[in-house]
Short mmCIF file of C-alpha atoms in Angstrom, two decimals:
data_model
loop_
_atom_site.label_atom_id
_atom_site.label_comp_id
_atom_site.label_asym_id
_atom_site.label_seq_id
_atom_site.Cartn_x
_atom_site.Cartn_y
_atom_site.Cartn_z
CA MET A 693 18.54 10.58 3.71
CA SER A 694 21.33 8.20 2.75
CA GLN A 695 23.39 9.51 5.66
CA THR A 696 20.75 8.35 8.14
CA LEU A 697 19.97 4.97 6.55
CA TRP A 698 22.48 3.24 8.85
CA GLN A 699 20.24 4.12 11.78
CA PRO A 700 17.46 1.86 13.09
CA ASN A 701 13.98 3.01 12.10
CA ALA A 702 12.65 2.23 15.59
CA SER A 703 13.78 4.05 18.74
CA ILE A 704 15.96 2.21 21.26
CA ASP A 705 13.21 2.80 23.86
CA ASN A 706 10.71 0.97 21.65
CA LEU A 707 13.18 -1.88 21.15
CA ARG A 708 13.51 -2.18 24.95
CA ALA A 709 9.71 -2.37 25.19
CA ARG A 710 9.75 -5.00 22.45
CA ALA A 711 12.22 -7.12 24.45
CA ARG A 712 9.91 -6.90 27.49
CA VAL A 713 6.98 -8.18 25.40
CA LEU A 714 9.09 -11.12 24.13
CA ALA A 715 10.06 -11.98 27.75
CA GLN A 716 6.39 -11.74 28.77
CA ILE A 717 5.37 -14.17 26.00
CA ARG A 718 8.01 -16.72 27.09
CA GLN A 719 6.87 -16.35 30.71
CA PHE A 720 3.22 -16.93 29.63
CA PHE A 721 4.11 -20.28 28.04
CA ALA A 722 6.56 -21.31 30.78
CA GLU A 723 3.71 -20.94 33.32
CA ARG A 724 1.52 -23.21 31.18
CA GLN A 725 4.24 -25.86 30.63
CA VAL A 726 4.26 -25.30 26.87
CA LEU A 727 7.62 -26.34 25.40
CA GLU A 728 9.64 -23.84 23.36
CA VAL A 729 10.96 -25.43 20.15
CA GLU A 730 12.94 -24.39 17.09
CA THR A 731 12.45 -25.77 13.59
CA PRO A 732 14.39 -25.12 10.36
CA VAL A 733 14.01 -21.76 8.66
CA LEU A 734 15.26 -23.35 5.43
CA SER A 735 13.18 -26.19 4.02
CA GLN A 736 13.24 -28.44 0.95
CA CYS A 737 9.51 -27.79 0.61
CA ALA A 738 7.44 -24.66 0.29
CA VAL A 739 4.02 -23.62 1.54
CA SER A 740 1.23 -24.77 -0.78
CA ASP A 741 -1.05 -21.72 -0.29
CA PRO A 742 -1.25 -20.09 -3.76
CA PHE A 743 -1.38 -16.62 -2.25
CA ILE A 744 1.73 -16.88 -0.12
CA ASP A 745 4.98 -16.73 -2.08
CA SER A 746 8.12 -18.35 -0.61
CA LEU A 747 11.58 -16.84 -0.99
CA GLU A 748 14.01 -19.18 -2.69
CA VAL A 749 17.53 -19.89 -1.50
CA SER A 750 20.27 -21.56 -3.47
CA PHE A 751 22.29 -24.16 -1.54
CA GLY A 752 25.55 -25.45 -3.01
CA PHE A 753 28.59 -27.44 -1.90
CA GLN A 754 30.78 -24.95 -3.78
CA PRO A 755 30.33 -21.18 -3.81
CA GLY A 756 28.21 -20.14 -6.78
CA GLN A 757 27.01 -23.66 -7.42
CA GLU A 758 23.42 -24.74 -6.79
CA ASP A 759 22.98 -28.28 -5.56
CA GLU A 760 19.65 -27.76 -3.87
CA ARG A 761 16.85 -25.24 -4.06
CA LEU A 762 15.63 -24.43 -0.58
CA TYR A 763 12.75 -22.27 0.64
CA LEU A 764 12.58 -19.87 3.56
CA GLN A 765 9.68 -20.81 5.81
CA THR A 766 6.54 -18.70 5.54
CA SER A 767 5.34 -20.24 8.82
CA PRO A 768 6.72 -23.04 11.05
CA GLU A 769 3.40 -24.91 10.81
CA TYR A 770 4.46 -28.02 8.87
CA ALA A 771 7.55 -28.73 10.97
CA MET A 772 5.71 -28.12 14.25
CA LYS A 773 2.99 -30.58 13.24
CA ARG A 774 5.68 -33.16 12.54
CA LEU A 775 6.91 -32.59 16.12
CA LEU A 776 3.34 -33.01 17.44
CA ALA A 777 3.01 -36.30 15.56
CA ALA A 778 6.34 -37.38 17.08
CA GLY A 779 4.94 -36.88 20.59
CA SER A 780 6.24 -33.43 21.57
CA GLY A 781 3.12 -32.44 23.52
CA ASP A 782 2.17 -28.73 23.74
CA ILE A 783 4.72 -26.59 21.87
CA TYR A 784 5.37 -22.98 20.86
CA GLN A 785 8.01 -21.05 19.01
CA MET A 786 8.85 -17.52 18.06
CA ALA A 787 10.50 -17.56 14.65
CA LYS A 788 11.41 -15.31 11.79
CA VAL A 789 9.22 -16.11 8.80
CA PHE A 790 9.61 -14.80 5.25
CA ARG A 791 7.07 -13.84 2.60
CA ASN A 792 8.06 -12.71 -0.85
CA GLY A 793 6.55 -9.49 -2.13
CA GLU A 794 4.84 -8.48 1.11
CA SER A 795 5.83 -4.94 1.91
CA GLY A 796 3.69 -2.10 3.20
CA ARG A 797 2.80 -0.12 6.31
CA ARG A 798 1.88 -3.30 8.17
CA HIS A 799 3.92 -5.79 6.15
CA ASN A 800 7.61 -6.54 5.98
CA PRO A 801 9.05 -9.45 3.96
CA GLU A 802 10.47 -10.94 7.18
CA PHE A 803 8.63 -10.79 10.47
CA THR A 804 8.44 -12.54 13.82
CA MET A 805 5.69 -15.10 14.20
CA LEU A 806 4.55 -16.69 17.44
CA GLU A 807 2.99 -20.07 16.75
CA TRP A 808 1.66 -22.51 19.33
CA TYR A 809 -0.25 -25.80 19.52
CA ARG A 810 -2.41 -27.04 22.40
CA ILE A 811 -3.33 -30.69 22.58
CA GLY A 812 -6.96 -31.48 23.39
CA MET A 813 -8.14 -27.92 22.77
CA ASP A 814 -10.60 -26.83 20.07
CA ASP A 815 -10.72 -23.43 18.35
CA HIS A 816 -12.95 -21.88 21.04
CA GLN A 817 -10.70 -22.96 23.91
CA LEU A 818 -7.66 -21.69 22.04
CA MET A 819 -9.37 -18.31 21.37
CA ALA A 820 -9.75 -17.93 25.16
CA GLU A 821 -6.01 -18.59 25.59
CA VAL A 822 -5.13 -16.09 22.84
CA GLU A 823 -7.33 -13.55 24.66
CA ALA A 824 -5.44 -14.24 27.91
CA LEU A 825 -2.07 -13.64 26.24
CA VAL A 826 -3.09 -10.54 24.29
CA THR A 827 -4.83 -8.86 27.23
CA ALA A 828 -1.78 -9.59 29.41
CA VAL A 829 0.41 -7.73 26.90
CA VAL A 830 -2.18 -5.04 26.08
CA PRO A 831 -3.99 -4.41 29.40
CA GLY A 832 -7.49 -2.95 29.19
CA LEU A 833 -8.20 -4.29 25.70
CA SER A 834 -11.88 -5.22 25.34
CA VAL A 835 -12.57 -8.40 23.37
CA ARG A 836 -15.70 -9.60 21.52
CA TYR A 837 -16.52 -12.86 19.71
CA LEU A 838 -18.50 -12.94 16.44
CA SER A 839 -18.99 -15.57 13.78
CA TYR A 840 -18.05 -14.64 10.19
CA ALA A 841 -21.77 -14.81 9.29
CA GLU A 842 -22.82 -12.57 12.21
CA LEU A 843 -20.19 -10.01 11.24
CA PHE A 844 -21.36 -9.84 7.60
CA GLU A 845 -25.03 -9.76 8.61
CA GLN A 846 -24.48 -6.95 11.12
CA THR A 847 -22.25 -4.82 8.91
CA LEU A 848 -23.61 -5.42 5.42
CA GLY A 849 -26.89 -7.30 5.86
CA LEU A 850 -25.42 -10.14 3.82
CA ASP A 851 -25.28 -13.89 4.44
CA PRO A 852 -21.72 -14.78 3.36
CA HIS A 853 -22.56 -18.50 3.13
CA ARG A 854 -25.54 -18.08 0.78
CA ALA A 855 -24.86 -14.87 -1.18
CA THR A 856 -24.35 -15.45 -4.91
CA LEU A 857 -21.31 -14.26 -6.85
CA THR A 858 -23.40 -11.50 -8.46
CA GLN A 859 -24.71 -10.28 -5.09
CA LEU A 860 -21.19 -10.18 -3.65
CA GLN A 861 -19.88 -8.24 -6.65
CA GLN A 862 -22.73 -5.74 -6.39
CA VAL A 863 -22.14 -5.09 -2.70
CA CYS A 864 -18.40 -4.74 -3.31
CA ARG A 865 -18.87 -2.28 -6.15
CA ALA A 866 -21.24 -0.19 -4.05
CA HIS A 867 -18.46 0.21 -1.46
CA MET A 868 -15.28 0.51 -3.51
CA ASP A 869 -13.74 1.03 -6.92
CA ALA A 870 -12.61 -2.49 -7.85
CA PRO A 871 -13.59 -2.94 -11.50
CA PHE A 872 -11.78 -6.24 -12.15
CA GLU A 873 -13.52 -9.58 -12.80
CA ASP A 874 -13.12 -12.65 -10.61
CA ASP A 875 -15.29 -15.74 -10.41
CA ASP A 876 -14.16 -16.85 -6.95
CA PRO A 877 -16.71 -15.74 -4.29
CA ASP A 878 -13.89 -15.77 -1.71
CA THR A 879 -12.14 -12.93 -3.55
CA TRP A 880 -15.18 -10.69 -3.06
CA LEU A 881 -15.68 -11.81 0.54
CA ASN A 882 -12.02 -11.02 1.21
CA LEU A 883 -12.42 -7.59 -0.39
CA LEU A 884 -15.45 -6.79 1.77
CA MET A 885 -13.65 -8.07 4.84
CA SER A 886 -10.40 -6.16 4.26
CA HIS A 887 -11.83 -2.91 2.79
CA VAL A 888 -15.19 -2.45 4.52
CA ILE A 889 -15.45 -4.58 7.67
CA GLU A 890 -11.92 -4.71 9.15
CA PRO A 891 -11.30 -0.94 9.22
CA GLY A 892 -14.46 -0.53 11.32
CA LEU A 893 -13.60 -3.18 13.92
CA LYS A 894 -12.90 -1.44 17.24
CA GLY A 895 -11.08 -3.09 20.11
CA GLY A 896 -10.34 -6.80 19.93
CA VAL A 897 -12.67 -8.96 17.81
CA PHE A 898 -12.37 -12.72 17.38
CA VAL A 899 -14.03 -13.71 14.09
CA HIS A 900 -14.74 -17.45 13.95
CA SER A 901 -16.59 -20.07 11.88
CA TYR A 902 -15.30 -19.01 8.45
CA PRO A 903 -16.86 -20.33 5.23
CA ALA A 904 -15.66 -23.88 4.56
CA SER A 905 -13.90 -22.68 1.37
CA MET A 906 -11.52 -20.66 3.58
CA ALA A 907 -10.65 -23.57 5.87
CA ALA A 908 -6.93 -23.73 4.93
CA LEU A 909 -5.66 -26.31 7.46
CA ALA A 910 -8.70 -26.19 9.78
CA GLN A 911 -11.31 -28.86 10.35
CA VAL A 912 -14.70 -28.32 8.75
CA ARG A 913 -17.83 -28.80 10.86
CA THR A 914 -21.58 -28.20 10.58
CA ASP A 915 -22.90 -25.22 12.56
CA ALA A 916 -26.29 -24.86 14.32
CA GLN A 917 -27.88 -23.56 11.09
CA GLY A 918 -26.67 -26.61 9.21
CA ARG A 919 -23.97 -24.70 7.32
CA GLN A 920 -20.52 -26.10 6.63
CA VAL A 921 -18.05 -23.85 8.47
CA ALA A 922 -14.31 -23.95 9.07
CA ALA A 923 -13.10 -24.33 12.67
CA ARG A 924 -10.90 -21.32 12.03
CA PHE A 925 -10.64 -17.96 13.76
CA GLU A 926 -8.89 -14.67 13.30
CA LEU A 927 -8.25 -11.99 15.88
CA PHE A 928 -8.46 -8.37 14.74
CA VAL A 929 -7.44 -5.54 17.02
CA ASN A 930 -8.52 -2.06 16.00
CA GLY A 931 -8.91 -3.29 12.43
CA VAL A 932 -5.50 -4.98 12.21
CA GLU A 933 -5.26 -8.74 11.73
CA LEU A 934 -3.25 -10.12 14.64
CA ALA A 935 -3.75 -13.91 14.77
CA ASN A 936 -5.10 -16.81 12.72
CA GLY A 937 -5.94 -20.15 14.36
CA TYR A 938 -7.47 -23.55 13.61
CA HIS A 939 -8.90 -26.60 15.24
CA GLU A 940 -6.32 -28.51 13.27
CA LEU A 941 -7.03 -30.89 10.47
CA THR A 942 -5.79 -34.37 11.48
CA ASP A 943 -7.11 -36.34 8.51
CA ALA A 944 -4.12 -37.31 6.33
CA ALA A 945 -6.18 -38.03 3.21
CA GLU A 946 -7.96 -34.68 3.46
CA GLN A 947 -4.61 -32.94 4.02
CA ALA A 948 -3.19 -34.57 0.86
CA ARG A 949 -6.30 -33.54 -1.07
CA ARG A 950 -5.91 -29.87 0.05
CA LEU A 951 -2.21 -29.81 -0.89
CA ASP A 952 -3.08 -31.11 -4.36
CA ALA A 953 -5.96 -28.63 -4.71
CA ASP A 954 -3.58 -25.76 -3.88
CA GLN A 955 -1.08 -27.04 -6.45
CA HIS A 956 -3.82 -27.20 -9.09
CA GLN A 957 -4.92 -23.68 -8.28
CA ARG A 958 -1.29 -22.53 -8.56
CA ALA A 959 -1.07 -24.11 -12.01
CA ALA A 960 -4.36 -22.48 -13.08
CA LEU A 961 -3.11 -19.05 -11.94
CA GLY A 962 0.29 -19.46 -13.58
CA LEU A 963 2.05 -19.43 -10.19
CA PRO A 964 5.27 -21.37 -9.51
CA GLN A 965 4.92 -25.08 -8.76
CA ARG A 966 7.05 -25.82 -5.71
CA PRO A 967 7.70 -29.06 -3.83
CA LEU A 968 4.74 -29.98 -1.61
CA ASP A 969 5.56 -31.16 1.90
CA ARG A 970 4.38 -34.78 1.76
CA ARG A 971 6.13 -35.38 5.10
CA LEU A 972 3.24 -33.45 6.68
CA VAL A 973 0.80 -35.97 5.18
CA ASP A 974 3.00 -38.82 6.45
CA ALA A 975 3.04 -37.26 9.95
CA LEU A 976 -0.77 -37.02 9.96
CA GLN A 977 -0.90 -40.59 8.69
CA ALA A 978 1.30 -41.69 11.61
CA GLY A 979 -1.11 -39.87 13.91
CA ILE A 980 -1.26 -36.35 15.22
CA PRO A 981 -3.14 -35.67 18.48
CA ASP A 982 -6.38 -33.68 18.34
CA CYS A 983 -5.20 -30.11 18.85
CA ALA A 984 -5.71 -26.44 18.09
CA GLY A 985 -2.98 -24.14 16.81
CA VAL A 986 -2.57 -20.43 16.16
CA ALA A 987 -0.08 -18.04 14.58
CA LEU A 988 0.24 -14.50 15.93
CA GLY A 989 2.19 -11.56 14.49
CA VAL A 990 4.58 -10.53 17.24
CA ASP A 991 5.60 -7.21 15.64
CA ARG A 992 1.96 -6.18 15.41
CA LEU A 993 1.37 -7.24 19.04
CA VAL A 994 4.28 -5.01 20.09
CA MET A 995 2.74 -2.19 18.00
CA LEU A 996 -0.47 -2.55 20.02
CA ALA A 997 1.36 -2.78 23.35
CA LEU A 998 3.13 0.50 22.54
CA GLY A 999 0.12 2.19 20.97
CA VAL A 1000 1.97 2.97 17.71
CA ASP A 1001 0.58 2.44 14.21
CA GLY A 1002 3.55 1.45 12.04
CA LEU A 1003 5.74 -1.67 12.00
CA ASP A 1004 8.74 0.60 11.46
CA GLN A 1005 8.39 1.81 15.05
CA VAL A 1006 8.83 -1.67 16.55
CA VAL A 1007 11.17 -3.40 14.05
CA SER A 1008 14.84 -2.35 14.27
CA PHE A 1009 15.54 -2.29 10.54
CA MET A 1010 12.72 -2.58 8.00
CA HIS A 1011 13.18 -3.94 4.47
CA ALA A 1012 14.48 -0.59 3.13
CA ARG A 1013 17.30 -0.52 5.71
CA ALA A 1014 17.97 -4.25 6.04
CA MET B 697 -1.52 40.73 -23.00
CA ASP B 698 1.97 42.05 -22.46
CA LEU B 699 3.21 43.33 -25.79
CA PRO B 700 6.96 43.55 -25.14
CA ALA B 701 7.09 39.89 -24.23
CA PHE B 702 4.99 39.02 -27.24
CA SER B 703 7.30 40.78 -29.68
CA PHE B 704 10.29 39.25 -27.92
CA ALA B 705 8.83 35.84 -28.56
CA VAL B 706 8.12 36.57 -32.21
CA GLU B 707 11.67 37.78 -32.66
CA TRP B 708 12.99 34.69 -30.93
CA LEU B 709 10.92 32.52 -33.23
CA SER B 710 12.06 34.18 -36.43
CA ILE B 711 15.70 33.60 -35.50
CA PHE B 712 15.32 29.98 -34.57
CA ARG B 713 12.53 28.83 -36.85
CA PRO B 714 14.90 26.81 -39.09
CA LEU B 715 16.04 24.92 -36.03
CA LEU B 716 12.57 24.31 -34.71
CA SER B 717 11.49 21.78 -37.31
CA VAL B 718 14.45 19.56 -36.47
CA VAL B 719 13.91 19.93 -32.74
CA SER B 720 10.20 19.25 -33.10
CA PHE B 721 10.90 16.01 -34.84
CA GLU B 722 13.11 14.80 -32.03
CA PHE B 723 10.72 16.12 -29.43
CA ARG B 724 7.78 14.22 -30.84
CA SER B 725 9.67 11.04 -31.47
CA ARG B 726 9.16 10.26 -27.78
CA ASN B 727 5.68 9.20 -28.84
CA LEU B 728 7.23 6.20 -30.46
CA LEU B 729 8.66 5.05 -27.14
CA TYR B 730 7.07 1.90 -25.82
CA MET B 731 4.85 2.66 -22.83
CA ALA B 732 5.41 -0.13 -20.36
CA ASN B 733 2.71 -2.03 -18.51
CA TYR B 734 3.08 -2.09 -14.76
CA SER B 735 1.86 -5.00 -12.67
CA SER B 736 0.45 -4.26 -9.23
CA ASN B 737 3.63 -5.36 -7.45
CA GLN B 738 5.52 -2.58 -9.31
CA PHE B 739 3.10 0.14 -8.19
CA LYS B 740 4.71 2.96 -6.24
CA ASN B 741 4.05 6.56 -5.32
CA GLY B 742 4.49 8.91 -8.27
CA LEU B 743 3.95 6.27 -10.96
CA LYS B 744 1.89 7.67 -13.88
CA VAL B 745 -0.62 5.27 -15.41
CA MET B 746 -3.64 5.28 -17.72
CA ILE B 747 -6.93 4.65 -15.89
CA ASP B 748 -10.18 4.61 -17.90
CA GLY B 749 -8.46 6.62 -20.65
CA ASP B 750 -7.12 9.37 -18.39
CA PRO B 751 -3.54 9.86 -17.17
CA CYS B 752 -3.35 9.45 -13.39
CA ALA B 753 -0.61 9.65 -10.77
CA MET B 754 -0.32 7.24 -7.84
CA VAL B 755 -0.41 9.23 -4.63
CA ASP B 756 -0.37 6.38 -2.12
CA VAL B 757 0.05 2.62 -2.55
CA ASP B 758 -0.87 0.08 0.11
CA PHE B 759 -0.60 -3.68 0.17
CA VAL B 760 -3.69 -5.43 1.54
CA LYS B 761 -3.38 -9.11 2.43
CA PRO B 762 -6.31 -11.02 3.91
CA GLY B 763 -5.40 -13.81 6.35
CA LYS B 764 -5.97 -16.35 3.57
CA GLY B 765 -6.63 -15.65 -0.09
CA GLN B 766 -5.17 -13.36 -2.68
CA ALA B 767 -3.61 -10.02 -1.92
CA PHE B 768 -4.85 -6.68 -3.18
CA THR B 769 -3.14 -3.40 -3.88
CA ARG B 770 -5.12 -0.34 -2.84
CA VAL B 771 -4.01 2.81 -4.65
CA ARG B 772 -4.90 6.43 -4.09
CA LEU B 773 -4.95 7.99 -7.55
CA ARG B 774 -5.03 11.56 -8.81
CA ASN B 775 -6.56 12.15 -12.23
CA LEU B 776 -4.07 14.52 -13.88
CA LEU B 777 -6.76 16.06 -16.11
CA THR B 778 -9.46 16.72 -13.53
CA GLY B 779 -7.52 16.71 -10.26
CA ARG B 780 -9.99 14.19 -8.80
CA ILE B 781 -8.49 11.96 -6.10
CA TRP B 782 -9.97 8.55 -5.30
CA GLU B 783 -9.04 5.01 -4.27
CA ARG B 784 -9.00 1.98 -6.54
CA THR B 785 -8.22 -1.62 -5.62
CA PHE B 786 -6.30 -3.98 -7.90
CA LYS B 787 -5.84 -7.74 -7.76
CA SER B 788 -2.31 -8.99 -7.25
CA ASN B 789 -1.87 -10.08 -10.89
CA GLU B 790 -3.48 -7.06 -12.56
CA SER B 791 -1.47 -4.68 -14.68
CA VAL B 792 -2.06 -1.19 -16.07
CA GLU B 793 -0.56 0.75 -18.94
CA GLY B 794 1.96 3.46 -18.14
CA ALA B 795 1.07 7.02 -19.12
CA ASP B 796 3.40 9.09 -21.30
CA VAL B 797 3.50 11.93 -18.81
CA MET B 798 6.51 14.14 -18.19
CA ASP B 799 7.26 17.33 -16.33
CA ILE B 800 9.34 19.92 -18.22
CA ASP B 801 10.73 23.25 -17.06
CA MET B 802 9.49 25.88 -19.49
CA GLU B 803 9.51 29.63 -19.69
CA TYR B 804 6.19 31.46 -19.80
CA LEU B 805 6.05 33.65 -22.93
CA TYR B 806 2.65 35.29 -23.34
CA ASN B 807 -1.09 34.87 -23.40
CA ASP B 808 -2.86 35.44 -26.71
CA GLY B 809 -6.27 35.91 -25.15
CA GLU B 810 -7.12 32.23 -25.37
CA MET B 811 -3.97 30.18 -24.92
CA TRP B 812 -0.91 30.51 -22.69
CA HIS B 813 2.37 29.97 -24.55
CA PHE B 814 5.48 28.39 -23.04
CA MET B 815 8.94 27.62 -24.40
CA ASP B 816 11.53 25.02 -23.52
CA PRO B 817 14.68 27.18 -23.08
CA ASN B 818 16.91 24.30 -24.25
CA SER B 819 15.11 23.08 -27.34
CA PHE B 820 13.13 26.30 -28.07
CA GLU B 821 10.14 24.05 -28.56
CA GLN B 822 6.91 25.88 -27.73
CA VAL B 823 3.64 24.61 -26.39
CA ALA B 824 0.31 26.33 -25.94
CA ALA B 825 -1.78 25.49 -22.88
CA ASP B 826 -5.52 26.10 -22.63
CA LYS B 827 -7.55 27.25 -19.64
CA ASN B 828 -8.13 23.66 -18.47
CA ALA B 829 -4.39 23.04 -18.21
CA VAL B 830 -3.52 26.40 -16.70
CA GLY B 831 -6.39 26.43 -14.20
CA ASP B 832 -5.85 28.79 -11.29
CA SER B 833 -2.14 29.10 -12.05
CA ASP B 834 -2.81 31.97 -14.49
CA LYS B 835 -2.86 34.51 -11.68
CA TRP B 836 0.81 33.75 -10.90
CA LEU B 837 2.17 33.67 -14.46
CA LYS B 838 4.70 36.37 -15.25
CA GLU B 839 6.52 36.52 -18.57
CA GLN B 840 9.91 34.77 -18.58
CA ASP B 841 9.25 33.00 -15.25
CA LYS B 842 10.15 29.32 -15.21
CA CYS B 843 7.14 27.02 -14.79
CA VAL B 844 6.75 23.26 -14.74
CA ILE B 845 4.57 22.07 -17.61
CA THR B 846 3.13 18.58 -17.36
CA LEU B 847 2.86 17.03 -20.81
CA TRP B 848 0.73 14.02 -21.65
CA ASN B 849 1.47 12.66 -25.13
CA ASP B 850 3.27 16.00 -25.65
CA ASN B 851 0.17 18.06 -24.83
CA PRO B 852 0.20 20.31 -21.78
CA ILE B 853 -2.27 19.18 -19.13
CA SER B 854 -1.15 21.25 -16.17
CA VAL B 855 1.00 24.25 -15.35
CA THR B 856 2.76 24.68 -12.02
CA PRO B 857 4.09 28.18 -11.36
CA PRO B 858 7.37 28.72 -9.46
CA ASN B 859 6.97 28.40 -5.67
CA PHE B 860 7.81 32.09 -5.33
CA VAL B 861 7.00 34.89 -7.79
CA GLU B 862 7.74 38.61 -7.70
CA LEU B 863 4.81 40.75 -8.80
CA GLN B 864 4.03 44.46 -8.81
CA VAL B 865 1.18 46.02 -6.82
CA THR B 866 -1.17 47.76 -9.25
CA GLU B 867 -3.87 48.72 -6.79
CA THR B 868 -4.19 48.99 -3.02
CA ASP B 869 -5.42 51.44 -0.39
CA PRO B 870 -2.83 54.08 0.55
CA GLY B 871 -0.17 52.87 2.98
CA LEU B 872 -0.26 54.01 6.60
CA LYS B 873 2.79 56.13 7.39
CA GLY B 874 4.99 54.83 10.17
CA ASP B 875 2.98 51.64 10.52
CA THR B 876 5.74 49.21 9.63
CA ALA B 877 5.70 46.91 12.62
CA GLN B 878 2.07 46.61 13.62
CA GLY B 879 -0.11 43.74 12.43
CA GLY B 880 -3.15 44.15 10.22
CA SER B 881 -3.53 43.63 6.51
CA LYS B 882 -5.41 44.88 3.44
CA PRO B 883 -6.09 43.51 -0.06
CA ALA B 884 -3.74 44.40 -2.91
CA THR B 885 -4.22 43.69 -6.62
CA LEU B 886 -1.08 42.55 -8.43
CA SER B 887 -0.01 42.97 -12.06
CA THR B 888 -1.36 39.52 -12.98
CA GLY B 889 -4.78 40.28 -11.50
CA ALA B 890 -4.19 38.20 -8.35
CA VAL B 891 -5.48 39.69 -5.10
CA VAL B 892 -3.45 38.97 -1.95
CA ARG B 893 -3.52 40.16 1.66
CA VAL B 894 -0.55 42.46 2.33
CA PRO B 895 0.65 44.46 5.35
CA LEU B 896 -0.80 47.98 5.73
CA PHE B 897 2.50 49.70 4.80
CA ILE B 898 2.63 48.29 1.24
CA GLU B 899 2.03 50.88 -1.50
CA GLU B 900 1.12 50.78 -5.18
CA GLY B 901 4.06 50.20 -7.51
CA GLU B 902 6.00 48.06 -5.03
CA MET B 903 7.35 44.62 -6.05
CA LEU B 904 6.25 41.83 -3.69
CA ARG B 905 7.43 38.26 -3.18
CA ILE B 906 4.46 35.83 -3.09
CA ASP B 907 4.32 32.12 -2.21
CA THR B 908 2.16 30.65 -5.00
CA ARG B 909 1.44 27.44 -3.04
CA THR B 910 -0.42 29.35 -0.33
CA GLY B 911 -1.18 32.57 -2.22
CA GLU B 912 0.37 34.52 0.65
CA TYR B 913 2.56 37.59 0.79
CA VAL B 914 6.13 36.75 1.88
CA SER B 915 8.06 40.04 1.76
CA ARG B 916 8.94 43.04 -0.36
CA ALA B 917 11.11 42.04 -3.30
CA ASN B 918 14.52 43.62 -3.58
#
């Protein structure tokens, strides 16, 4: 084994196919006059999301000396929003992002993320553009649109907005062995989504209108049934999560409140407290245009384009060989 | 019961009995070792942990991360006592106690009618395994063959025979003369009581090489 560890885990043919997909993505945005940008991989601030862990980097003016603690980006979102506030117009980038502890069949601690922002679009318009890109790369893919509530009602006969904690736990325990306790309804919704619903999703499925508690950086609106829902969507293809998008939050005060809420939750869970990016709040304060944005896993898109089922077949050197 | 092996073992014991008490002490002192707790980010294939009071081995570990929200670790587990395999999901900050499980190469000594007795050829420590631990392996156990004994808190919970064993045919239909190349097979009973399919030319009294993982005849033993 050790004698072959110098070799790439993906075939050279697959890496050629990967390069063609990257060229196709750049062509897609060139045709739409979306500007390619680059933002720093190393930042003084870290993502606030309690369930995404940043990798830390020591910066020093002398070798072995730490003058600054920096963080590898987990997504280029904050920096790209600062560009939007500065008047960049429509932008995209393909960047390496880094997530501590994430390693598995469909996870690698570093991966390539495609992120783009479209001014004047909402989440539904952006979903249509994501569909155009994905079906260009994966021809013949059929795509459906379902709200989070419709998906839960169809699959489990459960209203995710109104179900009580006890009901959610009961449904979970009927479907899986997960004997731990947790008083956050989102934990149980996430379990049902990832263990029961996602594996059964065939073809491409856009899931939209998430519960407001899962808004992250999306706007919250009231749906036709009078429920508070997040203007957030995810695209699943054959049960694999491929993209996550928002009609972006532009309210600086609300953004500051969500950063602080994340930091409080981190403290409550005993997770590291890391510098919050207040410059994002300042950018929103200065004024960011109404826009929608989405992040898409490029390695997974290449997996789909090639019809393979492991990241190791489309990434030259995975974590174990890096 | 095979008497020669039994008497051999008794003889062996009488010579080394003074040593055994010392060895036993060292052997059991492993119990005092601290069994670590493993958090879900340390889970990996092969890790032995205690689940609901039973020792279990992790067969497959997968990281499950929803788009937003906490991650889960989904583990395929094998209960080492019952053999049951199932999936359990853990939260990212959960931890479980390690199980004091180890695999030891031991020599099969004899069966006393109820228990199967094995000996560690280095320490001369002996253990006795019951029917639950031995399971279906009993039909491949031949005296002095090396087996892998899985111990949990020093008690045997499973016995894995060697991949290949050589056993004598005690009963089979007469061989067909000259039929050494043609296909076709017949049942043959071996010295341990196991029944395997063998080629038509095999005769009673012959030694055969058997793959215990598949229960299939491999060749005549030389």
